[in-house]
Short mmCIF file of C-alpha atoms in Angstrom, two decimals:
data_model
loop_
_atom_site.label_atom_id
_atom_site.label_comp_id
_atom_site.label_asym_id
_atom_site.label_seq_id
_atom_site.Cartn_x
_atom_site.Cartn_y
_atom_site.Cartn_z
CA UNK A 501 52.24 49.75 33.59
CA UNK A 502 55.31 47.96 35.35
CA UNK A 503 56.70 47.52 38.42
CA UNK A 504 60.23 47.76 39.38
CA UNK A 505 61.99 45.82 42.08
CA UNK A 506 65.98 45.98 42.75
CA UNK A 507 67.73 43.77 44.98
CA UNK A 508 71.56 43.38 45.80
CA UNK A 509 72.72 47.11 47.41
CA UNK A 510 74.44 46.69 50.76
CA UNK A 511 77.41 47.61 52.40
CA UNK A 512 80.60 46.79 50.89
CA UNK A 513 84.43 47.30 51.73
CA UNK A 514 86.51 49.89 48.65
CA UNK A 515 87.51 47.76 45.71
CA UNK A 516 84.73 45.19 46.78
CA UNK A 517 81.86 44.30 43.86
CA UNK A 518 78.80 43.77 44.00
CA UNK A 519 75.87 42.60 41.63
CA UNK A 520 72.56 44.40 42.01
CA UNK A 521 69.02 43.29 40.11
CA UNK A 522 66.12 44.82 38.90
CA UNK A 523 63.44 42.51 38.03
CA UNK A 524 60.03 44.07 35.88
CA UNK A 525 56.06 42.91 37.08
CA UNK A 526 55.71 42.17 33.40
CA UNK A 527 58.25 41.51 30.28
CA UNK A 528 60.37 43.26 29.32
CA UNK A 529 60.54 43.12 25.05
CA UNK A 530 58.76 46.01 25.28
CA UNK A 531 60.72 48.11 26.59
CA UNK A 532 62.78 50.56 25.39
CA UNK A 533 65.73 51.70 27.43
CA UNK A 534 66.84 49.29 30.65
CA UNK A 535 69.26 50.84 33.37
CA UNK A 536 70.78 51.98 36.39
CA UNK A 537 70.78 55.67 37.87
CA UNK A 538 71.81 56.56 40.85
CA UNK A 539 71.79 60.26 43.25
CA UNK A 540 73.93 60.47 46.73
CA UNK A 541 73.04 62.89 49.28
CA UNK A 542 72.72 66.87 48.23
CA UNK A 543 73.36 65.64 44.76
CA UNK A 544 70.77 65.18 41.40
CA UNK A 545 70.14 62.26 40.14
CA UNK A 546 72.31 60.72 37.24
CA UNK A 547 72.91 58.48 35.06
CA UNK A 548 75.01 54.96 36.05
CA UNK A 549 74.27 52.54 32.45
CA UNK A 550 71.82 51.70 29.92
CA UNK A 551 70.69 49.51 27.88
CA UNK A 552 68.74 49.47 24.98
CA UNK A 553 66.51 46.46 23.93
CA UNK A 554 68.77 45.69 21.08
CA UNK A 555 71.49 45.79 23.56
CA UNK A 556 73.90 48.04 23.30
CA UNK A 557 75.14 49.99 26.34
CA UNK A 558 75.54 53.67 27.71
CA UNK A 559 77.98 54.03 30.73
CA UNK A 560 78.62 56.95 32.66
CA UNK A 561 82.53 57.64 31.79
CA UNK A 562 83.01 57.29 36.31
CA UNK A 563 82.04 54.14 36.09
CA UNK A 564 83.33 52.56 32.75
CA UNK A 565 85.97 49.78 32.90
CA UNK A 566 83.98 48.92 36.77
CA UNK A 567 80.59 48.78 35.63
CA UNK A 568 78.42 45.80 33.81
CA UNK A 569 74.92 46.78 32.58
CA UNK A 570 73.31 43.63 31.46
CA UNK A 571 69.27 42.03 30.56
CA UNK A 572 68.19 39.30 30.57
CA UNK A 573 64.39 39.19 29.25
CA UNK A 574 63.24 36.07 30.16
CA UNK A 575 64.20 36.04 33.16
CA UNK A 576 62.55 40.07 33.07
CA UNK A 577 65.72 41.17 35.50
CA UNK A 578 68.29 44.00 34.49
CA UNK A 579 71.34 43.70 36.23
CA UNK A 580 74.52 45.94 37.77
CA UNK A 581 77.99 44.35 38.28
CA UNK A 582 80.12 46.62 40.17
CA UNK A 583 83.59 45.93 40.90
CA UNK A 584 86.42 47.91 42.16
CA UNK A 585 84.40 49.98 44.25
CA UNK A 586 85.16 53.23 45.74
CA UNK A 587 83.24 55.01 47.97
CA UNK A 588 82.33 57.87 46.15
CA UNK A 589 79.72 55.29 44.24
CA UNK A 590 77.64 55.87 48.03
CA UNK A 591 74.71 56.88 47.05
CA UNK A 592 70.83 55.35 46.61
CA UNK A 593 70.47 53.14 43.28
CA UNK A 594 67.41 53.06 40.71
CA UNK A 595 66.47 51.09 38.28
CA UNK A 596 64.93 52.52 35.34
CA UNK A 597 62.52 51.50 32.36
CA UNK A 598 61.11 53.59 29.36
CA UNK A 599 58.46 52.18 26.60
CA UNK A 600 56.08 53.71 24.15
CA UNK A 601 52.85 54.21 25.08
CA UNK A 602 50.11 55.35 22.19
CA UNK A 603 53.90 57.84 20.98
CA UNK A 604 54.26 58.51 24.00
CA UNK A 605 57.54 57.88 26.18
CA UNK A 606 56.60 56.62 29.24
CA UNK A 607 59.55 56.19 32.67
CA UNK A 608 58.85 54.33 35.47
CA UNK A 609 61.45 53.65 38.58
CA UNK A 610 62.47 51.27 41.04
CA UNK A 611 62.20 52.61 44.67
CA UNK A 612 66.15 52.37 45.07
CA UNK A 613 68.54 50.51 47.14
CA UNK A 614 71.43 51.62 49.12
CA UNK A 615 74.73 51.19 47.97
CA UNK A 616 77.89 52.11 50.82
CA UNK A 617 81.06 51.98 50.10
CA UNK A 618 83.76 52.26 52.63
CA UNK A 619 87.52 53.16 52.43
#
């Protein structure tokens, strides 16, 4: 089991920046993929960015060139640097992680942090 706690959300004007952090309750070396998903009101949860244990990254097309995901194993933390924010980035953003446990994939989610971008 691993608990994920997000921080860094808030209210920002369009064009501004926020940095989200996701702290894990134990070391993250065994976690295969960590990342961020978001859910806007009335919408389904969607992928924002992921990073694997070997550092490979994947981004949603809508955030490419604006958002950067990074992972610090020593600090047990994954980050999401969000630049050039747009009103359509407004959503609850969730931290995600998964690991293989006895041959099965187990997923973990944080409680979410609100990101609001005003126009």
